[in-house]
């Protein structure tokens, strides 16, 4: 490992000259970076490796907490105390871009020999855009798909090689797989009244021709009706309305749900906890041939517009991009680029699942982008809760959400 590490650093040192055109200076320019990443995650490790190249740029790192990112970053920007670079949750990107807080990188990207926008999946790249301009670069990405218990499929007479492809097939399978006597629900997912609920529902609306701009379309109403059927018939646990994705996946892993909608962040846990044969399939669509969609998570890099060193900050981003092929291999995160192959892990179930998630990423769409995304998302969350608890019909709930969103959009 030590020999390999030295070889890598040596190669990077050479690459540092050719890729970024930087030479050591008597006094380093200091670039500050804020991110949520811990010591086993990308940011601190990439920064450490960059600093070893002695490019004339020194990068300082600060780990921040998820709940503090938006408020602290906005406060720092307004008082002139912002870092040069920040990693921001992708739905929050438009908030900063629309207020002039992030630097327009369009021209820098166009001139870059390292960054190629054509290599990114459309969804992650779209989340960095505002008003037709590029205000950041995707850091990593994730999405959701359908995990299913192949052993339970066999027991209930379902073909484990043919997971549900359509909404009707999903409901039919959930009915056959639900076994109250064995404390088994057909499916698990999150309809929680927070961003996780929106994260899971929005792709259903999008696949049926809806979206946040027209959340009460006929297709979106049908999607929520199906969720309502699942809850009403107890094909999913009643606490689906209060439970997050982590707990939903735990129900699947314990054998108390035959299917679950969740993401690739669960794969290592799945391999460790699930004592049965399982697989992953693309999210079912309204009907065969319908447009696919999926949720899209993770963070983007951005440069604050009041940085004193825009060129140097962009050089740091270029270095991060040049290391995207390490995102999964070294840190277990999916790169936001379609030109980077996910290496085999040697765990057959995990490798098969990763191929499905990588395919699903082709259809992943951002939440927004819109600077008022939290308000839009809250309207959708409220509609989900109102419909699933029986306070309103799906149409009434989504009509109300549409009115709230219309007021936000102006």
PDB file of N, CA and C in Angstrom, residues 278-349:
ATOM      1  N   UNK A 278     -31.103 -11.268  -2.755  1.00  0.00           N
ATOM      2  CA  UNK A 278     -31.818 -10.061  -3.131  1.00  0.00           C
ATOM      3  C   UNK A 278     -31.271  -9.487  -4.431  1.00  0.00           C
ATOM      4  N   UNK A 279     -32.060  -8.622  -5.022  1.00  0.00           N
ATOM      5  CA  UNK A 279     -31.639  -7.974  -6.249  1.00  0.00           C
ATOM      6  C   UNK A 279     -32.135  -6.539  -6.282  1.00  0.00           C
ATOM      7  N   UNK A 280     -31.734  -5.815  -7.304  1.00  0.00           N
ATOM      8  CA  UNK A 280     -32.155  -4.426  -7.489  1.00  0.00           C
ATOM      9  C   UNK A 280     -32.670  -4.256  -8.906  1.00  0.00           C
ATOM     10  N   UNK A 281     -33.778  -3.542  -9.049  1.00  0.00           N
ATOM     11  CA  UNK A 281     -34.378  -3.273 -10.359  1.00  0.00           C
ATOM     12  C   UNK A 281     -34.632  -1.777 -10.507  1.00  0.00           C
ATOM     13  N   UNK A 282     -34.729  -1.316 -11.745  1.00  0.00           N
ATOM     14  CA  UNK A 282     -35.090   0.070 -12.003  1.00  0.00           C
ATOM     15  C   UNK A 282     -36.463   0.367 -11.409  1.00  0.00           C
ATOM     16  N   UNK A 283     -36.690   1.608 -11.036  1.00  0.00           N
ATOM     17  CA  UNK A 283     -38.006   1.986 -10.520  1.00  0.00           C
ATOM     18  C   UNK A 283     -39.084   1.656 -11.546  1.00  0.00           C
ATOM     19  N   UNK A 284     -40.175   1.020 -11.123  1.00  0.00           N
ATOM     20  CA  UNK A 284     -41.271   0.742 -12.049  1.00  0.00           C
ATOM     21  C   UNK A 284     -41.846   2.033 -12.653  1.00  0.00           C
ATOM     22  N   UNK A 285     -42.333   1.934 -13.878  1.00  0.00           N
ATOM     23  CA  UNK A 285     -42.886   3.071 -14.609  1.00  0.00           C
ATOM     24  C   UNK A 285     -44.412   2.939 -14.676  1.00  0.00           C
ATOM     25  N   UNK A 286     -45.134   4.019 -15.011  1.00  0.00           N
ATOM     26  CA  UNK A 286     -46.598   3.936 -15.092  1.00  0.00           C
ATOM     27  C   UNK A 286     -47.085   2.834 -16.017  1.00  0.00           C
ATOM     28  N   UNK A 287     -46.469   2.726 -17.177  1.00  0.00           N
ATOM     29  CA  UNK A 287     -46.738   1.619 -18.101  1.00  0.00           C
ATOM     30  C   UNK A 287     -45.492   1.431 -18.948  1.00  0.00           C
ATOM     31  N   UNK A 288     -45.375   0.282 -19.567  1.00  0.00           N
ATOM     32  CA  UNK A 288     -44.190  -0.010 -20.375  1.00  0.00           C
ATOM     33  C   UNK A 288     -44.018   1.048 -21.447  1.00  0.00           C
ATOM     34  N   UNK A 289     -42.796   1.536 -21.592  1.00  0.00           N
ATOM     35  CA  UNK A 289     -42.506   2.555 -22.588  1.00  0.00           C
ATOM     36  C   UNK A 289     -42.602   3.972 -22.067  1.00  0.00           C
ATOM     37  N   UNK A 290     -43.088   4.138 -20.840  1.00  0.00           N
ATOM     38  CA  UNK A 290     -43.212   5.477 -20.266  1.00  0.00           C
ATOM     39  C   UNK A 290     -41.833   6.054 -19.948  1.00  0.00           C
ATOM     40  N   UNK A 291     -41.790   7.355 -19.837  1.00  0.00           N
ATOM     41  CA  UNK A 291     -40.546   8.035 -19.496  1.00  0.00           C
ATOM     42  C   UNK A 291     -40.087   7.611 -18.107  1.00  0.00           C
ATOM     43  N   UNK A 292     -38.803   7.349 -17.971  1.00  0.00           N
ATOM     44  CA  UNK A 292     -38.257   6.996 -16.668  1.00  0.00           C
ATOM     45  C   UNK A 292     -37.803   8.243 -15.915  1.00  0.00           C
ATOM     46  N   UNK A 293     -37.763   8.122 -14.626  1.00  0.00           N
ATOM     47  CA  UNK A 293     -37.209   9.173 -13.783  1.00  0.00           C
ATOM     48  C   UNK A 293     -36.716   8.528 -12.500  1.00  0.00           C
ATOM     49  N   UNK A 294     -35.948   9.285 -11.765  1.00  0.00           N
ATOM     50  CA  UNK A 294     -35.517   8.831 -10.449  1.00  0.00           C
ATOM     51  C   UNK A 294     -35.056  10.037  -9.651  1.00  0.00           C
ATOM     52  N   UNK A 295     -34.983   9.865  -8.352  1.00  0.00           N
ATOM     53  CA  UNK A 295     -34.494  10.931  -7.488  1.00  0.00           C
ATOM     54  C   UNK A 295     -32.987  11.088  -7.666  1.00  0.00           C
ATOM     55  N   UNK A 296     -32.488  12.233  -7.249  1.00  0.00           N
ATOM     56  CA  UNK A 296     -31.057  12.492  -7.369  1.00  0.00           C
ATOM     57  C   UNK A 296     -30.562  13.191  -6.122  1.00  0.00           C
ATOM     58  N   UNK A 297     -29.567  12.615  -5.485  1.00  0.00           N
ATOM     59  CA  UNK A 297     -29.026  13.188  -4.268  1.00  0.00           C
ATOM     60  C   UNK A 297     -27.552  13.506  -4.370  1.00  0.00           C
ATOM     61  N   UNK A 298     -26.985  13.936  -3.284  1.00  0.00           N
ATOM     62  CA  UNK A 298     -25.581  14.259  -3.069  1.00  0.00           C
ATOM     63  C   UNK A 298     -25.279  15.732  -3.351  1.00  0.00           C
ATOM     64  N   UNK A 299     -23.994  16.062  -3.313  1.00  0.00           N
ATOM     65  CA  UNK A 299     -23.563  17.453  -3.227  1.00  0.00           C
ATOM     66  C   UNK A 299     -22.862  17.949  -4.490  1.00  0.00           C
ATOM     67  N   UNK A 300     -22.805  19.278  -4.611  1.00  0.00           N
ATOM     68  CA  UNK A 300     -22.080  19.943  -5.696  1.00  0.00           C
ATOM     69  C   UNK A 300     -20.979  20.819  -5.116  1.00  0.00           C
ATOM     70  N   UNK A 301     -19.935  21.031  -5.912  1.00  0.00           N
ATOM     71  CA  UNK A 301     -18.918  22.022  -5.574  1.00  0.00           C
ATOM     72  C   UNK A 301     -19.336  23.373  -6.134  1.00  0.00           C
ATOM     73  N   UNK A 302     -19.038  24.437  -5.413  1.00  0.00           N
ATOM     74  CA  UNK A 302     -19.267  25.787  -5.915  1.00  0.00           C
ATOM     75  C   UNK A 302     -18.189  26.711  -5.368  1.00  0.00           C
ATOM     76  N   UNK A 303     -17.934  27.793  -6.087  1.00  0.00           N
ATOM     77  CA  UNK A 303     -16.996  28.831  -5.654  1.00  0.00           C
ATOM     78  C   UNK A 303     -17.803  30.074  -5.295  1.00  0.00           C
ATOM     79  N   UNK A 304     -17.554  30.643  -4.137  1.00  0.00           N
ATOM     80  CA  UNK A 304     -18.265  31.867  -3.763  1.00  0.00           C
ATOM     81  C   UNK A 304     -17.804  33.031  -4.637  1.00  0.00           C
ATOM     82  N   UNK A 305     -18.750  33.881  -4.980  1.00  0.00           N
ATOM     83  CA  UNK A 305     -18.464  34.963  -5.924  1.00  0.00           C
ATOM     84  C   UNK A 305     -17.550  36.032  -5.350  1.00  0.00           C
ATOM     85  N   UNK A 306     -17.428  36.097  -4.017  1.00  0.00           N
ATOM     86  CA  UNK A 306     -16.541  37.108  -3.441  1.00  0.00           C
ATOM     87  C   UNK A 306     -15.150  36.559  -3.102  1.00  0.00           C
ATOM     88  N   UNK A 307     -14.801  35.425  -3.690  1.00  0.00           N
ATOM     89  CA  UNK A 307     -13.444  34.909  -3.513  1.00  0.00           C
ATOM     90  C   UNK A 307     -12.425  35.899  -4.067  1.00  0.00           C
ATOM     91  N   UNK A 308     -11.311  35.984  -3.411  1.00  0.00           N
ATOM     92  CA  UNK A 308     -10.223  36.834  -3.889  1.00  0.00           C
ATOM     93  C   UNK A 308      -9.322  36.107  -4.885  1.00  0.00           C
ATOM     94  N   UNK A 309      -9.561  34.801  -5.038  1.00  0.00           N
ATOM     95  CA  UNK A 309      -8.686  34.000  -5.897  1.00  0.00           C
ATOM     96  C   UNK A 309      -9.511  33.059  -6.780  1.00  0.00           C
ATOM     97  N   UNK A 310     -10.318  33.586  -7.698  1.00  0.00           N
ATOM     98  CA  UNK A 310     -11.176  32.723  -8.517  1.00  0.00           C
ATOM     99  C   UNK A 310     -10.410  31.735  -9.377  1.00  0.00           C
ATOM    100  N   UNK A 311      -9.313  32.163  -9.978  1.00  0.00           N
ATOM    101  CA  UNK A 311      -8.549  31.269 -10.852  1.00  0.00           C
ATOM    102  C   UNK A 311      -7.972  30.106 -10.065  1.00  0.00           C
ATOM    103  N   UNK A 312      -7.403  30.426  -8.902  1.00  0.00           N
ATOM    104  CA  UNK A 312      -6.811  29.370  -8.083  1.00  0.00           C
ATOM    105  C   UNK A 312      -7.886  28.430  -7.534  1.00  0.00           C
ATOM    106  N   UNK A 313      -9.024  28.988  -7.144  1.00  0.00           N
ATOM    107  CA  UNK A 313     -10.115  28.143  -6.649  1.00  0.00           C
ATOM    108  C   UNK A 313     -10.589  27.194  -7.738  1.00  0.00           C
ATOM    109  N   UNK A 314     -10.661  27.675  -8.959  1.00  0.00           N
ATOM    110  CA  UNK A 314     -11.092  26.803 -10.057  1.00  0.00           C
ATOM    111  C   UNK A 314     -10.045  25.726 -10.326  1.00  0.00           C
ATOM    112  N   UNK A 315      -8.774  26.044 -10.154  1.00  0.00           N
ATOM    113  CA  UNK A 315      -7.731  25.024 -10.308  1.00  0.00           C
ATOM    114  C   UNK A 315      -7.926  23.899  -9.304  1.00  0.00           C
ATOM    115  N   UNK A 316      -8.347  24.255  -8.089  1.00  0.00           N
ATOM    116  CA  UNK A 316      -8.624  23.233  -7.075  1.00  0.00           C
ATOM    117  C   UNK A 316      -9.799  22.370  -7.522  1.00  0.00           C
ATOM    118  N   UNK A 317     -10.850  22.984  -8.050  1.00  0.00           N
ATOM    119  CA  UNK A 317     -11.982  22.208  -8.560  1.00  0.00           C
ATOM    120  C   UNK A 317     -11.552  21.304  -9.705  1.00  0.00           C
ATOM    121  N   UNK A 318     -10.685  21.796 -10.564  1.00  0.00           N
ATOM    122  CA  UNK A 318     -10.192  20.955 -11.654  1.00  0.00           C
ATOM    123  C   UNK A 318      -9.469  19.728 -11.098  1.00  0.00           C
ATOM    124  N   UNK A 319      -8.710  19.921 -10.043  1.00  0.00           N
ATOM    125  CA  UNK A 319      -8.040  18.775  -9.431  1.00  0.00           C
ATOM    126  C   UNK A 319      -9.058  17.786  -8.897  1.00  0.00           C
ATOM    127  N   UNK A 320     -10.084  18.285  -8.202  1.00  0.00           N
ATOM    128  CA  UNK A 320     -11.126  17.392  -7.696  1.00  0.00           C
ATOM    129  C   UNK A 320     -11.747  16.588  -8.838  1.00  0.00           C
ATOM    130  N   UNK A 321     -12.044  17.257  -9.933  1.00  0.00           N
ATOM    131  CA  UNK A 321     -12.636  16.576 -11.097  1.00  0.00           C
ATOM    132  C   UNK A 321     -11.685  15.517 -11.637  1.00  0.00           C
ATOM    133  N   UNK A 322     -10.397  15.826 -11.653  1.00  0.00           N
ATOM    134  CA  UNK A 322      -9.419  14.864 -12.179  1.00  0.00           C
ATOM    135  C   UNK A 322      -9.335  13.599 -11.337  1.00  0.00           C
ATOM    136  N   UNK A 323      -9.866  13.659 -10.124  1.00  0.00           N
ATOM    137  CA  UNK A 323      -9.844  12.510  -9.222  1.00  0.00           C
ATOM    138  C   UNK A 323     -11.192  11.801  -9.125  1.00  0.00           C
ATOM    139  N   UNK A 324     -12.120  12.114 -10.028  1.00  0.00           N
ATOM    140  CA  UNK A 324     -13.454  11.518  -9.955  1.00  0.00           C
ATOM    141  C   UNK A 324     -13.440   9.997 -10.064  1.00  0.00           C
ATOM    142  N   UNK A 325     -12.416   9.450 -10.710  1.00  0.00           N
ATOM    143  CA  UNK A 325     -12.365   7.996 -10.824  1.00  0.00           C
ATOM    144  C   UNK A 325     -12.042   7.326  -9.488  1.00  0.00           C
ATOM    145  N   UNK A 326     -11.709   8.112  -8.476  1.00  0.00           N
ATOM    146  CA  UNK A 326     -11.462   7.575  -7.131  1.00  0.00           C
ATOM    147  C   UNK A 326     -12.715   7.594  -6.256  1.00  0.00           C
ATOM    148  N   UNK A 327     -13.780   8.264  -6.718  1.00  0.00           N
ATOM    149  CA  UNK A 327     -14.935   8.480  -5.850  1.00  0.00           C
ATOM    150  C   UNK A 327     -15.512   7.183  -5.312  1.00  0.00           C
ATOM    151  N   UNK A 328     -15.666   6.191  -6.171  1.00  0.00           N
ATOM    152  CA  UNK A 328     -16.205   4.924  -5.687  1.00  0.00           C
ATOM    153  C   UNK A 328     -15.110   4.037  -5.118  1.00  0.00           C
ATOM    154  N   UNK A 329     -14.017   3.938  -5.839  1.00  0.00           N
ATOM    155  CA  UNK A 329     -12.934   3.037  -5.432  1.00  0.00           C
ATOM    156  C   UNK A 329     -12.404   3.356  -4.041  1.00  0.00           C
ATOM    157  N   UNK A 330     -12.205   4.635  -3.748  1.00  0.00           N
ATOM    158  CA  UNK A 330     -11.600   5.035  -2.472  1.00  0.00           C
ATOM    159  C   UNK A 330     -12.618   5.451  -1.412  1.00  0.00           C
ATOM    160  N   UNK A 331     -13.812   5.915  -1.865  1.00  0.00           N
ATOM    161  CA  UNK A 331     -14.738   6.508  -0.904  1.00  0.00           C
ATOM    162  C   UNK A 331     -16.146   5.921  -0.954  1.00  0.00           C
ATOM    163  N   UNK A 332     -16.391   4.999  -1.863  1.00  0.00           N
ATOM    164  CA  UNK A 332     -17.681   4.336  -1.922  1.00  0.00           C
ATOM    165  C   UNK A 332     -18.820   5.207  -2.418  1.00  0.00           C
ATOM    166  N   UNK A 333     -18.504   6.332  -3.075  1.00  0.00           N
ATOM    167  CA  UNK A 333     -19.527   7.222  -3.608  1.00  0.00           C
ATOM    168  C   UNK A 333     -19.584   7.120  -5.131  1.00  0.00           C
ATOM    169  N   UNK A 334     -20.772   7.308  -5.680  1.00  0.00           N
ATOM    170  CA  UNK A 334     -20.921   7.199  -7.125  1.00  0.00           C
ATOM    171  C   UNK A 334     -20.494   8.494  -7.802  1.00  0.00           C
ATOM    172  N   UNK A 335     -19.590   8.425  -8.767  1.00  0.00           N
ATOM    173  CA  UNK A 335     -19.228   9.633  -9.505  1.00  0.00           C
ATOM    174  C   UNK A 335     -20.419  10.122 -10.318  1.00  0.00           C
ATOM    175  N   UNK A 336     -20.493  11.420 -10.522  1.00  0.00           N
ATOM    176  CA  UNK A 336     -21.618  12.017 -11.251  1.00  0.00           C
ATOM    177  C   UNK A 336     -21.396  11.983 -12.758  1.00  0.00           C
ATOM    178  N   UNK A 337     -20.455  11.177 -13.181  1.00  0.00           N
ATOM    179  CA  UNK A 337     -20.068  11.147 -14.598  1.00  0.00           C
ATOM    180  C   UNK A 337     -20.346   9.791 -15.231  1.00  0.00           C
ATOM    181  N   UNK A 338     -20.824   9.849 -16.464  1.00  0.00           N
ATOM    182  CA  UNK A 338     -21.163   8.630 -17.201  1.00  0.00           C
ATOM    183  C   UNK A 338     -19.960   7.994 -17.863  1.00  0.00           C
ATOM    184  N   UNK A 339     -18.833   8.690 -17.898  1.00  0.00           N
ATOM    185  CA  UNK A 339     -17.648   8.157 -18.570  1.00  0.00           C
ATOM    186  C   UNK A 339     -16.723   7.407 -17.625  1.00  0.00           C
ATOM    187  N   UNK A 340     -17.122   7.256 -16.366  1.00  0.00           N
ATOM    188  CA  UNK A 340     -16.287   6.552 -15.390  1.00  0.00           C
ATOM    189  C   UNK A 340     -16.954   5.240 -15.014  1.00  0.00           C
ATOM    190  N   UNK A 341     -16.285   4.157 -15.290  1.00  0.00           N
ATOM    191  CA  UNK A 341     -16.834   2.831 -14.975  1.00  0.00           C
ATOM    192  C   UNK A 341     -16.691   2.560 -13.478  1.00  0.00           C
ATOM    193  N   UNK A 342     -17.716   1.932 -12.916  1.00  0.00           N
ATOM    194  CA  UNK A 342     -17.657   1.521 -11.509  1.00  0.00           C
ATOM    195  C   UNK A 342     -16.889   0.208 -11.434  1.00  0.00           C
ATOM    196  N   UNK A 343     -15.779   0.161 -10.720  1.00  0.00           N
ATOM    197  CA  UNK A 343     -14.985  -1.066 -10.659  1.00  0.00           C
ATOM    198  C   UNK A 343     -15.708  -2.185  -9.912  1.00  0.00           C
ATOM    199  N   UNK A 344     -15.425  -3.407 -10.290  1.00  0.00           N
ATOM    200  CA  UNK A 344     -15.996  -4.570  -9.613  1.00  0.00           C
ATOM    201  C   UNK A 344     -15.501  -4.614  -8.171  1.00  0.00           C
ATOM    202  N   UNK A 345     -16.403  -4.975  -7.268  1.00  0.00           N
ATOM    203  CA  UNK A 345     -16.034  -5.075  -5.851  1.00  0.00           C
ATOM    204  C   UNK A 345     -15.698  -6.501  -5.451  1.00  0.00           C
ATOM    205  N   UNK A 346     -16.076  -7.459  -6.290  1.00  0.00           N
ATOM    206  CA  UNK A 346     -15.882  -8.860  -5.945  1.00  0.00           C
ATOM    207  C   UNK A 346     -17.026  -9.435  -5.139  1.00  0.00           C
ATOM    208  N   UNK A 347     -18.039  -8.625  -4.842  1.00  0.00           N
ATOM    209  CA  UNK A 347     -19.248  -9.082  -4.157  1.00  0.00           C
ATOM    210  C   UNK A 347     -20.361  -9.122  -5.204  1.00  0.00           C
ATOM    211  N   UNK A 348     -20.740 -10.312  -5.687  1.00  0.00           N
ATOM    212  CA  UNK A 348     -21.676 -10.407  -6.819  1.00  0.00           C
ATOM    213  C   UNK A 348     -22.979  -9.629  -6.647  1.00  0.00           C
ATOM    214  N   UNK A 349     -23.619  -9.736  -5.488  1.00  0.00           N
ATOM    215  CA  UNK A 349     -24.883  -9.023  -5.277  1.00  0.00           C
ATOM    216  C   UNK A 349     -24.677  -7.507  -5.384  1.00  0.00           C
TER     217      UNK A 349
END
